[in-house]
Short mmCIF file of C-alpha atoms in Angstrom, two decimals:
data_model
loop_
_atom_site.label_atom_id
_atom_site.label_comp_id
_atom_site.label_asym_id
_atom_site.label_seq_id
_atom_site.Cartn_x
_atom_site.Cartn_y
_atom_site.Cartn_z
CA MET X 279 25.10 -22.47 5.09
CA VAL X 280 22.79 -19.99 7.06
CA THR X 281 19.60 -20.14 6.39
CA VAL X 282 17.67 -16.88 5.80
CA THR X 283 14.13 -16.37 7.51
CA MET X 284 11.43 -13.58 6.48
CA ALA X 285 11.81 -12.42 9.76
CA ASP X 286 15.50 -11.44 8.78
CA VAL X 287 14.01 -10.19 5.36
CA ALA X 288 11.84 -8.17 7.23
CA ARG X 289 14.46 -6.96 9.31
CA GLU X 290 16.77 -5.33 6.22
CA ALA X 291 13.48 -3.84 5.01
CA GLY X 292 11.97 -1.95 7.88
CA VAL X 293 9.01 -3.67 7.23
CA SER X 294 6.86 -6.41 9.36
CA PRO X 295 6.83 -10.29 8.56
CA ALA X 296 3.68 -9.98 8.10
CA LEU X 297 3.86 -7.19 5.08
CA VAL X 298 6.62 -9.71 3.10
CA SER X 299 3.80 -12.32 3.67
CA LEU X 300 1.70 -10.43 1.88
CA ALA X 301 4.72 -9.51 -0.45
CA PHE X 302 5.42 -12.82 -1.78
CA ARG X 303 1.83 -13.56 -1.75
CA ASP X 304 0.77 -10.45 -3.77
CA ALA X 305 -1.85 -9.82 -1.40
CA TYR X 306 -4.14 -6.92 -0.47
CA GLY X 307 -2.57 -4.14 1.44
CA VAL X 308 1.12 -4.10 0.52
CA SER X 309 1.93 -0.24 -1.98
CA ALA X 310 3.76 -1.23 -5.47
CA THR X 311 6.76 0.71 -3.96
CA THR X 312 7.02 -1.24 -0.82
CA ARG X 313 6.15 -4.74 -2.47
CA THR X 314 9.56 -3.97 -5.05
CA ARG X 315 11.40 -3.10 -1.70
CA ILE X 316 10.75 -5.95 -0.56
CA LEU X 317 11.07 -8.80 -2.95
CA GLU X 318 14.59 -6.84 -3.81
CA THR X 319 15.55 -7.06 -0.07
CA ALA X 320 14.52 -10.78 -0.34
CA ARG X 321 16.23 -11.38 -4.00
CA ARG X 322 19.58 -10.00 -1.96
CA MET X 323 19.59 -11.85 0.80
CA GLY X 324 18.83 -15.32 -0.88
CA TYR X 325 15.56 -15.95 0.88
CA GLN X 326 13.10 -18.49 -0.18
CA PRO X 327 9.74 -18.38 0.87
CA ASN X 328 8.44 -21.90 1.97
CA ARG X 329 5.93 -23.15 -0.58
CA ALA X 330 4.02 -24.91 1.06
CA ALA X 331 2.76 -22.10 4.00
CA SER X 332 2.32 -19.75 0.73
CA ARG X 333 -0.25 -22.15 -0.64
CA LEU X 334 -2.48 -22.60 2.47
CA ALA X 335 -2.98 -19.06 2.65
CA SER X 336 -3.33 -18.10 -0.41
CA LYS X 337 -6.39 -20.08 -0.31
CA SER X 338 -7.61 -17.55 1.46
CA ASP X 339 -7.69 -15.03 -1.98
CA ASP X 340 -10.74 -17.52 -2.66
CA THR X 341 -12.50 -16.15 -0.15
CA LEU X 342 -14.83 -13.22 0.46
CA GLY X 343 -15.80 -12.30 4.17
CA VAL X 344 -19.52 -10.96 4.38
CA PHE X 345 -20.77 -8.25 6.71
CA LEU X 346 -25.40 -8.53 7.74
CA LEU X 347 -26.23 -5.28 10.07
CA ASP X 348 -29.10 -8.10 11.43
CA LEU X 349 -30.72 -10.93 9.61
CA HIS X 350 -33.69 -10.11 11.62
CA ASN X 351 -34.38 -7.20 8.64
CA GLU X 352 -35.48 -8.91 5.05
CA VAL X 353 -33.64 -6.50 3.40
CA PHE X 354 -30.03 -7.68 4.64
CA ALA X 355 -30.97 -11.34 3.22
CA ASP X 356 -32.51 -9.55 0.45
CA MET X 357 -28.85 -8.41 -0.05
CA PHE X 358 -26.74 -11.53 0.80
CA ASP X 359 -28.96 -13.49 -2.00
CA GLY X 360 -27.26 -10.90 -4.53
CA MET X 361 -24.06 -11.68 -2.98
CA ARG X 362 -24.36 -15.41 -3.44
CA GLU X 363 -25.22 -14.91 -6.84
CA ALA X 364 -22.34 -13.57 -8.19
CA ALA X 365 -19.58 -15.20 -5.35
CA ARG X 366 -21.11 -18.35 -6.32
CA THR X 367 -20.34 -16.85 -10.70
CA ALA X 368 -17.37 -15.44 -10.00
CA GLY X 369 -15.72 -18.90 -7.88
CA ARG X 370 -16.05 -17.15 -4.36
CA GLU X 371 -16.66 -19.05 -1.25
CA LEU X 372 -18.23 -16.41 1.33
CA VAL X 373 -17.59 -16.08 5.20
CA LEU X 374 -20.62 -14.53 7.04
CA THR X 375 -20.48 -12.28 9.88
CA VAL X 376 -22.99 -10.72 11.71
CA GLY X 377 -23.86 -7.63 13.17
CA SER X 378 -26.42 -5.94 15.84
CA ILE X 379 -28.68 -3.32 15.94
CA GLY X 380 -27.42 -0.87 17.53
CA GLY X 381 -24.07 -1.30 15.59
CA SER X 382 -21.58 -2.71 18.86
CA LEU X 383 -20.79 -5.43 17.00
CA ASP X 384 -19.53 -4.15 13.87
CA ARG X 385 -16.27 -3.82 14.96
CA PRO X 386 -15.60 -7.43 16.28
CA ALA X 387 -17.15 -8.88 13.17
CA LEU X 388 -14.47 -6.88 10.56
CA ASP X 389 -11.74 -8.24 13.19
CA SER X 390 -12.71 -11.78 12.74
CA LEU X 391 -12.22 -10.84 8.68
CA VAL X 392 -8.86 -9.44 9.62
CA ARG X 393 -7.89 -12.56 10.41
CA ALA X 394 -9.23 -14.71 8.19
CA ARG X 395 -7.43 -13.02 5.80
CA VAL X 396 -10.59 -13.06 3.21
CA SER X 397 -9.52 -11.08 0.02
CA ALA X 398 -12.41 -8.70 0.38
CA VAL X 399 -15.58 -7.88 2.20
CA VAL X 400 -18.85 -7.21 1.01
CA ALA X 401 -20.63 -5.44 3.97
CA GLY X 402 -24.20 -4.61 4.06
CA GLY X 403 -24.87 -1.37 6.97
CA LEU X 404 -22.32 -0.83 8.79
CA LEU X 405 -22.90 1.89 12.02
CA LEU X 406 -19.48 2.27 12.45
CA PRO X 407 -18.79 6.98 11.77
CA ASP X 408 -16.32 6.86 9.29
CA ALA X 409 -13.67 7.53 11.13
CA GLU X 410 -12.98 4.51 12.60
CA LEU X 411 -14.01 2.46 8.90
CA ALA X 412 -10.73 4.89 7.69
CA GLU X 413 -8.74 2.99 10.49
CA TYR X 414 -9.51 -0.35 8.33
CA ARG X 415 -7.64 1.09 5.25
CA GLY X 416 -4.69 -1.11 3.84
CA ARG X 417 -6.05 -4.08 6.49
CA LEU X 418 -9.15 -4.46 4.78
CA ALA X 419 -10.29 -4.70 0.99
CA LEU X 420 -13.98 -3.19 1.47
CA VAL X 421 -17.22 -2.79 -0.43
CA SER X 422 -19.91 -1.13 1.57
CA VAL X 423 -23.09 -1.83 0.80
CA ALA X 424 -26.39 1.21 1.15
CA ARG X 425 -23.97 3.22 2.02
CA VAL X 426 -21.10 5.47 0.82
CA VAL X 427 -17.36 5.63 3.15
CA PRO X 428 -15.20 8.14 2.32
CA GLY X 429 -11.73 5.92 0.57
CA PHE X 430 -13.28 2.49 0.10
CA ASP X 431 -15.54 1.48 -2.64
CA ALA X 432 -19.97 1.37 -2.34
CA VAL X 433 -22.40 0.64 -4.32
CA ALA X 434 -25.67 2.77 -2.76
CA SER X 435 -28.85 3.51 -3.36
CA ASP X 436 -29.57 7.44 -4.32
CA ASN X 437 -31.66 8.03 -0.54
CA VAL X 438 -32.79 11.65 -1.07
CA LEU X 439 -34.44 10.47 -4.41
CA GLY X 440 -36.34 7.41 -2.80
CA ALA X 441 -37.45 9.61 -0.06
CA THR X 442 -38.49 12.27 -2.09
CA LEU X 443 -40.67 9.41 -4.35
CA ALA X 444 -42.25 8.96 -0.61
CA VAL X 445 -43.04 12.42 0.05
CA GLU X 446 -44.45 13.40 -3.59
CA HIS X 447 -46.66 9.96 -3.18
CA LEU X 448 -48.18 11.44 0.05
CA VAL X 449 -48.70 15.09 -0.89
CA ARG X 450 -50.31 14.62 -3.96
CA LEU X 451 -52.78 12.50 -2.54
CA GLY X 452 -54.37 15.21 -0.49
CA HIS X 453 -51.67 14.28 2.82
CA ARG X 454 -50.60 17.46 5.18
CA ARG X 455 -49.23 16.23 8.27
CA ILE X 456 -46.70 13.47 7.00
CA LEU X 457 -44.97 12.42 9.87
CA HIS X 458 -40.86 10.71 9.28
CA LEU X 459 -39.32 7.69 11.76
CA ALA X 460 -35.56 8.45 10.40
CA THR X 461 -32.71 6.50 11.30
CA PRO X 462 -30.75 7.92 14.34
CA PRO X 463 -27.55 10.26 13.25
CA THR X 464 -25.14 8.46 12.25
CA ASP X 465 -23.20 8.75 9.18
CA GLY X 466 -23.59 7.61 5.26
CA TYR X 467 -27.58 6.94 6.15
CA GLY X 468 -28.98 11.04 6.36
CA GLY X 469 -29.75 11.09 2.66
CA ARG X 470 -33.70 9.39 3.38
CA ARG X 471 -34.10 12.28 5.95
CA GLU X 472 -32.85 14.30 4.26
CA GLY X 473 -35.23 13.66 0.97
CA TYR X 474 -38.24 13.89 3.47
CA LEU X 475 -37.34 17.42 5.07
CA ARG X 476 -35.98 18.75 1.43
CA SER X 477 -39.65 17.39 -0.21
CA MET X 478 -41.63 18.82 2.25
CA SER X 479 -40.31 22.08 2.20
CA ASP X 480 -40.87 22.72 -1.31
CA ALA X 481 -44.60 21.26 -0.78
CA GLY X 482 -44.52 24.26 1.47
CA LEU X 483 -45.60 21.91 4.24
CA GLU X 484 -43.81 21.79 8.14
CA PRO X 485 -41.65 18.78 8.54
CA TRP X 486 -41.94 16.36 12.09
CA VAL X 487 -39.04 14.26 12.00
CA LEU X 488 -39.07 11.33 15.31
CA THR X 489 -36.07 9.67 15.49
CA CYS X 490 -35.75 5.82 15.24
CA ASP X 491 -33.80 3.01 15.40
CA TYR X 492 -34.15 -0.25 12.94
CA ALA X 493 -36.40 -2.44 14.73
CA ARG X 494 -40.29 -3.26 14.16
CA GLN X 495 -40.75 -2.79 18.40
CA ALA X 496 -38.79 0.69 18.85
CA ALA X 497 -42.22 2.62 16.03
CA PHE X 498 -44.58 0.42 17.92
CA ASP X 499 -43.59 2.55 20.78
CA LEU X 500 -43.11 5.71 19.49
CA VAL X 501 -46.13 5.41 17.50
CA MET X 502 -48.64 4.74 20.33
CA PRO X 503 -48.97 7.56 22.22
CA LEU X 504 -49.28 9.64 18.60
CA LEU X 505 -52.52 7.41 17.82
CA GLY X 506 -53.85 7.43 20.92
CA PRO X 507 -57.09 8.39 23.12
CA ALA X 508 -54.90 11.31 24.18
CA ALA X 509 -53.77 12.70 21.29
CA PRO X 510 -55.88 15.39 20.38
CA ASP X 511 -56.73 14.53 16.73
CA ARG X 512 -55.68 18.06 15.16
CA GLU X 513 -51.88 16.09 16.37
CA GLN X 514 -52.11 12.87 14.47
CA PRO X 515 -50.56 12.18 11.43
CA THR X 516 -52.72 11.08 8.00
CA ALA X 517 -49.33 9.25 6.82
CA ILE X 518 -46.20 8.33 8.40
CA PHE X 519 -43.23 7.44 6.18
CA THR X 520 -40.33 5.18 8.03
CA HIS X 521 -36.92 4.78 7.38
CA ASN X 522 -36.83 1.14 6.62
CA ASP X 523 -39.91 -2.09 6.21
CA GLN X 524 -39.22 -3.14 9.86
CA THR X 525 -40.37 0.37 11.28
CA ALA X 526 -42.99 0.41 8.81
CA LEU X 527 -44.30 -2.65 9.90
CA GLY X 528 -44.69 -1.33 13.82
CA VAL X 529 -46.32 1.37 12.70
CA LEU X 530 -49.29 -0.81 11.02
CA ASP X 531 -48.91 -2.46 14.51
CA ALA X 532 -49.35 0.27 16.83
CA VAL X 533 -52.70 1.36 14.62
CA HIS X 534 -53.84 -2.01 13.78
CA ALA X 535 -53.81 -2.14 18.31
CA HIS X 536 -55.74 1.46 18.03
CA ARG X 537 -58.17 -0.65 15.98
CA LEU X 538 -57.78 2.03 13.28
CA ARG X 539 -57.70 1.16 9.55
CA VAL X 540 -55.02 1.59 7.37
CA PRO X 541 -55.28 3.45 4.46
CA GLU X 542 -58.84 4.60 5.55
CA ASP X 543 -57.75 6.40 8.81
CA ILE X 544 -53.77 6.91 7.84
CA SER X 545 -51.68 5.80 5.32
CA VAL X 546 -48.25 4.44 5.55
CA VAL X 547 -45.41 4.47 3.46
CA GLY X 548 -42.28 2.35 4.13
CA TYR X 549 -38.71 1.83 2.72
CA ASP X 550 -36.79 -0.97 1.05
CA ASN X 551 -39.26 -3.46 -0.59
CA THR X 552 -38.86 -6.04 1.75
CA SER X 553 -40.79 -9.99 1.55
CA ALA X 554 -42.29 -8.88 4.11
CA THR X 555 -44.40 -6.29 2.71
CA LYS X 556 -45.84 -7.94 0.06
CA PRO X 557 -48.59 -10.75 1.93
CA PRO X 558 -52.26 -10.13 1.93
CA GLY X 559 -53.64 -7.86 5.21
CA VAL X 560 -50.11 -5.80 4.39
CA ASP X 561 -49.36 -4.93 1.07
CA LEU X 562 -47.11 -2.03 2.09
CA THR X 563 -46.60 0.98 0.01
CA THR X 564 -42.49 0.91 0.15
CA VAL X 565 -39.49 2.42 -2.00
CA ASP X 566 -37.47 -1.00 -3.94
CA LEU X 567 -33.69 -0.22 -3.43
CA HIS X 568 -32.82 -2.99 -5.28
CA ALA X 569 -30.86 -4.63 -2.20
CA ALA X 570 -30.20 -7.72 -4.32
CA ASP X 571 -29.18 -5.50 -7.21
CA LEU X 572 -27.25 -4.06 -4.13
CA GLY X 573 -25.56 -6.81 -3.32
CA ARG X 574 -24.33 -8.47 -6.06
CA ARG X 575 -23.10 -5.59 -7.56
CA ALA X 576 -21.38 -5.15 -4.31
CA THR X 577 -19.53 -8.63 -4.55
CA GLU X 578 -18.96 -8.11 -8.43
CA ILE X 579 -16.37 -5.17 -7.04
CA ALA X 580 -15.19 -6.97 -4.68
CA VAL X 581 -14.18 -9.65 -7.44
CA VAL X 582 -12.07 -6.68 -8.99
CA ARG X 583 -10.60 -4.90 -5.95
CA SER X 584 -9.33 -8.68 -4.96
CA GLU X 585 -7.92 -8.63 -7.90
CA ASP X 586 -6.31 -5.54 -8.42
CA PRO X 587 -6.07 -4.00 -4.82
CA MET X 588 -4.37 -0.17 -5.88
CA ARG X 589 -7.27 0.69 -8.09
CA GLU X 590 -8.80 3.93 -6.86
CA PRO X 591 -11.95 3.99 -5.37
CA MET X 592 -15.22 2.00 -7.50
CA VAL X 593 -18.60 4.06 -6.07
CA GLU X 594 -21.76 3.79 -7.85
CA THR X 595 -25.50 4.63 -7.25
CA PHE X 596 -28.71 2.29 -7.85
CA GLU X 597 -32.03 4.43 -8.28
CA PRO X 598 -34.67 3.06 -6.56
CA SER X 599 -37.91 3.29 -7.15
CA LEU X 600 -41.52 3.72 -5.60
CA VAL X 601 -43.80 0.76 -5.69
CA VAL X 602 -47.75 1.78 -4.56
CA ARG X 603 -49.87 -0.81 -2.58
CA ALA X 604 -52.79 -0.43 -1.04
CA SER X 605 -51.49 0.98 2.51
CA THR X 606 -52.19 4.96 1.07
CA ALA X 607 -55.02 6.48 0.16
CA PRO X 608 -56.28 10.15 0.55
CA PRO X 609 -56.45 11.09 3.81
CA PRO X 610 -59.82 10.98 5.67
CA LYS X 611 -61.79 14.68 4.38
CA GLY X 612 -61.22 15.75 7.74
CA HIS X 613 -57.65 16.50 7.42
CA LEU X 614 -57.33 17.42 3.72
CA ILE X 615 -56.57 20.81 5.01
CA ARG X 616 -53.58 21.25 7.86
#
């Protein structure tokens, strides 16, 4: 008697052996039509799958992958707290991969999760362009955190609203020269810049935007010349709104290096509301995107996705809130009118 192999079924059905394996495991990445064709072909050929191997492969169904951009940024630690809580509740294990600030490790990290055959991936801080992420459709069930990626599940915060809350707060205090340190122009992360520009226009103010990466040191290097003695007083900002808390801390470093005071000489607003913003001496006004809640909900969606691979993408948006602390106040009197 000739034994029919998985390769035989794949050849007859016109698919790869890997797709046959996925079909028998009822795993993500196989359409209902293709799965039916594979199973009917296998039945007709008398194929008997290796149950022991199948059970071994199915262990991945209990595992969720996690991608975080940068472990040095507390916002991703906050996201992970929510992810871990939701995974524990659902009885799922987590496999963690970490990227890099510039995004160069996004693809290797995602590829490693594909090889690990996790049932779904919760990804916080992906920097790959939309077009490159599209290549993972059918290979990886992806839930993006804090960024909407076309064609995938996502849980995000309303960044336009968050930036609006920050700028309107500074305008109400009397600030007119409000500098925004914006993210590098990448897919999915333009909302904070957009909200800033819109709010400045609504207030009749001239925008001032400088691009800064995600690191504290980068913000320090960028702001130092703006506050030094070489910069005319009338050209110095009275307030700086940054795209995340890490860059806000870099601004504070630069302000203190010039022996200026916050908020008496300059106001600073961050974004994320991480634990680093709360200690006395920092006490940073910031926008809370509710990172732990984002991570928790994204993981819940990942569980749903792993159990129902063919459903339409699920996208949810959270509303941020402004947390006012001691780093903002009215500008010095000489700066009330631009």
